[in-house]
Tab-separated table of C-alpha atoms in Angstrom:
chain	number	residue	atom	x	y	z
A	115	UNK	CA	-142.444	-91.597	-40.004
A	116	UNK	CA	-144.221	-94.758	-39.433
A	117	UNK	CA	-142.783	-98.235	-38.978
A	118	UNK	CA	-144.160	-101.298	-39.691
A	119	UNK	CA	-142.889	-104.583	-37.529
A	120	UNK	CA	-140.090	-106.277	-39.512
A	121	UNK	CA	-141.191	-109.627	-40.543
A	122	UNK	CA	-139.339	-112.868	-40.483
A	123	UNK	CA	-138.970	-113.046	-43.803
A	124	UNK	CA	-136.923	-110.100	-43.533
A	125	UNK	CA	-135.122	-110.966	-40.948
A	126	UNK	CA	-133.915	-114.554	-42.565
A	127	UNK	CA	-133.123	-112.580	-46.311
A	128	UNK	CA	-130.979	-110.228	-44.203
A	129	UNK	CA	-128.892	-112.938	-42.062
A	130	UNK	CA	-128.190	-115.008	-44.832
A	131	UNK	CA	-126.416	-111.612	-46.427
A	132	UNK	CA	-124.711	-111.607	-42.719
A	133	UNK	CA	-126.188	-109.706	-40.920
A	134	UNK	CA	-125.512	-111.420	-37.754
A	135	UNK	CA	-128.346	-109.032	-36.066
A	136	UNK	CA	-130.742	-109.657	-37.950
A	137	UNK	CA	-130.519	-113.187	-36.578
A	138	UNK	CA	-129.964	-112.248	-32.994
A	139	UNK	CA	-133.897	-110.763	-33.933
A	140	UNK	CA	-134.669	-114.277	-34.952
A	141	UNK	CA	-133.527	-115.913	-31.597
A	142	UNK	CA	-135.040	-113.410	-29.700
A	143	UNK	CA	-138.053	-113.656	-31.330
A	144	UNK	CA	-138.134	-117.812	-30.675
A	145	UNK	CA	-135.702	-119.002	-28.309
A	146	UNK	CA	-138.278	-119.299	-25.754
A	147	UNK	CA	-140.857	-120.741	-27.798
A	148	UNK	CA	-138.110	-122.948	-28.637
A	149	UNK	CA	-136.424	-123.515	-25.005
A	150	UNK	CA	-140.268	-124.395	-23.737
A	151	UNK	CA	-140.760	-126.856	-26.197
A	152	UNK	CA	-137.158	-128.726	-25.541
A	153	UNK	CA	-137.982	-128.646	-22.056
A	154	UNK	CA	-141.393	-130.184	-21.997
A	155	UNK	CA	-139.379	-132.925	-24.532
A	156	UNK	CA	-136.166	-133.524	-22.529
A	157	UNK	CA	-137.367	-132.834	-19.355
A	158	UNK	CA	-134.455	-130.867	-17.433
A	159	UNK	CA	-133.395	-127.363	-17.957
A	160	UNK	CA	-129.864	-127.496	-18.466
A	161	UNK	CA	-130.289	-130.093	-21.451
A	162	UNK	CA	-133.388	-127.910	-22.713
A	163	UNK	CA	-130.428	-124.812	-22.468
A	164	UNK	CA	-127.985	-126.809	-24.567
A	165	UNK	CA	-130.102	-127.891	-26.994
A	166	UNK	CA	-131.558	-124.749	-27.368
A	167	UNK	CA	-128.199	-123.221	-28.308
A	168	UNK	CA	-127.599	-126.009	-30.955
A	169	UNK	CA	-130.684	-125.469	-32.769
A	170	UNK	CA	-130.067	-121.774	-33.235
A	171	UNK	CA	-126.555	-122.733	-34.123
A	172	UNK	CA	-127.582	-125.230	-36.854
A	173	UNK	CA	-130.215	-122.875	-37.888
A	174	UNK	CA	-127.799	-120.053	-38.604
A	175	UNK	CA	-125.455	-122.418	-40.429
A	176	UNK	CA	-128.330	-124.000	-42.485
A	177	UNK	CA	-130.069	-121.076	-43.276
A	178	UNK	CA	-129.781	-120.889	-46.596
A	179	UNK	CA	-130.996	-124.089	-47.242
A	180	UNK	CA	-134.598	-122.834	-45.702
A	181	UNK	CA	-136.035	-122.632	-49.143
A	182	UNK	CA	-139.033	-120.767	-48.210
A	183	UNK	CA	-139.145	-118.305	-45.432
A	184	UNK	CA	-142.775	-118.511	-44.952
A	185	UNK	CA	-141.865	-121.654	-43.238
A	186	UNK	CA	-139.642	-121.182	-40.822
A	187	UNK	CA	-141.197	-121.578	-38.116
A	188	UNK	CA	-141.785	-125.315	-38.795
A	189	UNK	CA	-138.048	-125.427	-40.061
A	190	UNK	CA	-136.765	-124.117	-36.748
A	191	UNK	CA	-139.117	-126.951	-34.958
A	192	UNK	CA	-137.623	-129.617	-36.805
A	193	UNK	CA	-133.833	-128.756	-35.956
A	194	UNK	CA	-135.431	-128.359	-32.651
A	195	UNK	CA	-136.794	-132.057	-33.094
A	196	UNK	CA	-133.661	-133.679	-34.249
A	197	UNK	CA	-131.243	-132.165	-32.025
A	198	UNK	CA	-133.366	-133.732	-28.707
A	199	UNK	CA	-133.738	-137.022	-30.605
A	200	UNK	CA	-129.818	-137.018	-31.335
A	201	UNK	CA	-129.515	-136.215	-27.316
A	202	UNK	CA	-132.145	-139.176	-26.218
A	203	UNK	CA	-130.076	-140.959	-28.420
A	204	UNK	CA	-126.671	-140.449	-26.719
A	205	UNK	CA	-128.403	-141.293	-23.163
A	206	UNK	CA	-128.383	-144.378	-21.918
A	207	UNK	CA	-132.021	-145.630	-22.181
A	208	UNK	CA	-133.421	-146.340	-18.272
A	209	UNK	CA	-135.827	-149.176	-16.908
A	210	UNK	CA	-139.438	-148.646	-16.921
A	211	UNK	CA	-139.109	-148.806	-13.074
A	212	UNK	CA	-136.261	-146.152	-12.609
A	213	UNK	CA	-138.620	-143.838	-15.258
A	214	UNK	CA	-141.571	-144.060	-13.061
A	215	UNK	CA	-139.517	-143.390	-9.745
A	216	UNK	CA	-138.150	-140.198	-11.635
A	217	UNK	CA	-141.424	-138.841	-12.826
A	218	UNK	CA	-144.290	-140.503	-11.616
A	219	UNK	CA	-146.294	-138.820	-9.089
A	220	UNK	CA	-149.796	-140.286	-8.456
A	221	UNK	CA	-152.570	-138.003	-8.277
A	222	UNK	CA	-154.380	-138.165	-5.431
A	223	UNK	CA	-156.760	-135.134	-5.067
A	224	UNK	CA	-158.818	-134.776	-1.797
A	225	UNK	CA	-162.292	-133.539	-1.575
A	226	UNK	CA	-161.375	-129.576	-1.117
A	227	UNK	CA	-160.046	-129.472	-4.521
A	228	UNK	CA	-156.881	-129.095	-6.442
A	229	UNK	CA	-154.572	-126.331	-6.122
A	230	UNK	CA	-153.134	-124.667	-9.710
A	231	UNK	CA	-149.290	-125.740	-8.591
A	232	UNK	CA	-150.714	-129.261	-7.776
A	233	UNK	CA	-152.688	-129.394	-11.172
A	234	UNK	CA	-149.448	-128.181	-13.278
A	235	UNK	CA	-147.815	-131.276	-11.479
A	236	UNK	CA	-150.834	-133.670	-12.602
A	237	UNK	CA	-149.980	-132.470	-16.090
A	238	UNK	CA	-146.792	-132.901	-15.842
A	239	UNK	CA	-146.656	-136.500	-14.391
A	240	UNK	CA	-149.438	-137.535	-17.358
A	241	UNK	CA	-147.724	-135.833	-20.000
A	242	UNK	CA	-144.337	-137.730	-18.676
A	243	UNK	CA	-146.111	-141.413	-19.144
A	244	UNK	CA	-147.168	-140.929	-23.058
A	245	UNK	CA	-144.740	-142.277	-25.427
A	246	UNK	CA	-142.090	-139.924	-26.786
A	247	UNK	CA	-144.292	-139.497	-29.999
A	248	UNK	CA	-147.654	-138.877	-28.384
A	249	UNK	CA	-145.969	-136.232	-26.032
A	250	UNK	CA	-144.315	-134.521	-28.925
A	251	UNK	CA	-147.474	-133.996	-30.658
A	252	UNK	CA	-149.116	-132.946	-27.559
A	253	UNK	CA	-146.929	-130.047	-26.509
A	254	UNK	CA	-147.027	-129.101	-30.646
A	255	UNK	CA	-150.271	-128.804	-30.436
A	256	UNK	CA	-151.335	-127.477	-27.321
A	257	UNK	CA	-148.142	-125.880	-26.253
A	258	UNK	CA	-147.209	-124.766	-29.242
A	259	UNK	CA	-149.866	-123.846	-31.108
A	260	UNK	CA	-148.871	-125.520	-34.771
A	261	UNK	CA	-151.195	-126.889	-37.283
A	262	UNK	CA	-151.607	-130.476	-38.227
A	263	UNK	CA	-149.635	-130.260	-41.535
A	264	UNK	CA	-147.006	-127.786	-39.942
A	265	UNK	CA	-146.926	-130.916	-37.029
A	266	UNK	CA	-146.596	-133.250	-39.810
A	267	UNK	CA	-143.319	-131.048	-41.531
A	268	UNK	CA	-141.511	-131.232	-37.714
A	269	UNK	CA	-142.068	-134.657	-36.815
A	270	UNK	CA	-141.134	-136.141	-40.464
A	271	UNK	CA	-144.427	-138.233	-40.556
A	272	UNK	CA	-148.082	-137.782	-42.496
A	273	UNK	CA	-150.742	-135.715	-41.162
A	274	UNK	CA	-152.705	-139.303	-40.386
A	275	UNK	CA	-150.268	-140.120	-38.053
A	276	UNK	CA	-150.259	-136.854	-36.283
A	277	UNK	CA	-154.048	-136.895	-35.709
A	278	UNK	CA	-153.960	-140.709	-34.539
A	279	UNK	CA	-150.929	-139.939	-31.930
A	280	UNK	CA	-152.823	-136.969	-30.463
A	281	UNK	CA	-156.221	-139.069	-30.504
A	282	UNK	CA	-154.329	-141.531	-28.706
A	283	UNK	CA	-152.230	-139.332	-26.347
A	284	UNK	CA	-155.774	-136.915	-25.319
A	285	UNK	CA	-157.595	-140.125	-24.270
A	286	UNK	CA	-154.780	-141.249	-22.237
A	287	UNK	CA	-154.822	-137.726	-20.703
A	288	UNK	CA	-158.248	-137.951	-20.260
A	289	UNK	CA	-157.985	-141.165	-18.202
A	290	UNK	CA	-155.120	-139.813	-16.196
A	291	UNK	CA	-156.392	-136.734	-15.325
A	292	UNK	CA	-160.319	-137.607	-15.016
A	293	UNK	CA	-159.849	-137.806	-11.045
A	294	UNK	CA	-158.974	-134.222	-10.759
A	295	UNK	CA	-162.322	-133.612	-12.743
A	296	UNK	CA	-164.430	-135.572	-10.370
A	297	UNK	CA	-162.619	-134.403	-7.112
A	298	UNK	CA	-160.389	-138.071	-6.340
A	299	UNK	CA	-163.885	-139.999	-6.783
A	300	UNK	CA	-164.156	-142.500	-9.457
């Protein structure tokens, strides 16, 4: 007898006949995928956690309004999308000063390099000072993997303004991080 892997597809035509496994598949397949992506967006793990669980609840309620299965992967990304813009929404937005106290860490490398833990941190701290858009699209991209038009479907905007944020948000990386490339010397 030989099995072949059950596809998504599958998976979503037998939830929405309720089979409530068949979805547990579908979480397990991409609750990570979907937990990193909250995390690198809302920044703490117990938000990333919460939100997590309300995108796989919406996306059980709502999935039979996925009209084609094919997509949803990009579908899942945009609940993931709205549900951390409806929580940086309830928050109470800080001060520029009280952001940079909270995240920033400056990156000052010394001349016998740059340890992996210390790099993850440079990352981490440049990622933290791009806009909210140009961060999104980053972690997309990079983190996630997703094509520019699947990008485009998540983030509610045209494929123009995808490639301009990530433009933008790479050469502000690029400046950020260029001191780790040169070992601290500018």
């Amino acid at each position: 007898m030989i099995f072949r892997p059950v596809e998504d597809g599958d998976l979503i035509e037998r939830a929405r006949r309720g089979d409530v496994d068949a979805f547990n598949l579908l979480v397990s397949r991409w609750e990570k995928r979907v937990y990193n992506y909250l995390l690198r967006l809302v920044g703490n793990r117990e938000d990333a956690l919460d939100v997590c669980q309300d995108v796989f609840l919406k996306a059980y309620q709502n999935l039979r309004k996925l009209d084609d299965p094919a997509r949803f992967a990009a579908w899942l990304f945009r609940i993931a999308h709205n549900e951390a813009h409806s929580l940086f929404r309830k928050r109470r937005p800080e001060s520029a000063e009280e952001s940079e106290q909270a995240t920033g860490m400056a990156v000052a490398v010394g001349g016998a390099g740059i340890l992996p833990l210390e790099l993850s941190l440079a990352v981490a701290s440049a990622l933290e000072r791009l806009t909210a858009e140009q961060r999104e699209a980053v972690v997309l991209k990079v983190y996630q993997g997703f094509k520019f038009e699947e990008m485009a479907e998540i983030l509610g905007c045209p494929v123009s303004t995808v490639k301009s944020r990530l433009y933008t948000a790479f050469g502000i990386l690029k400046t950020r991080l260029s001191p780790i490339e040169s070992g601290g010397k500018r």
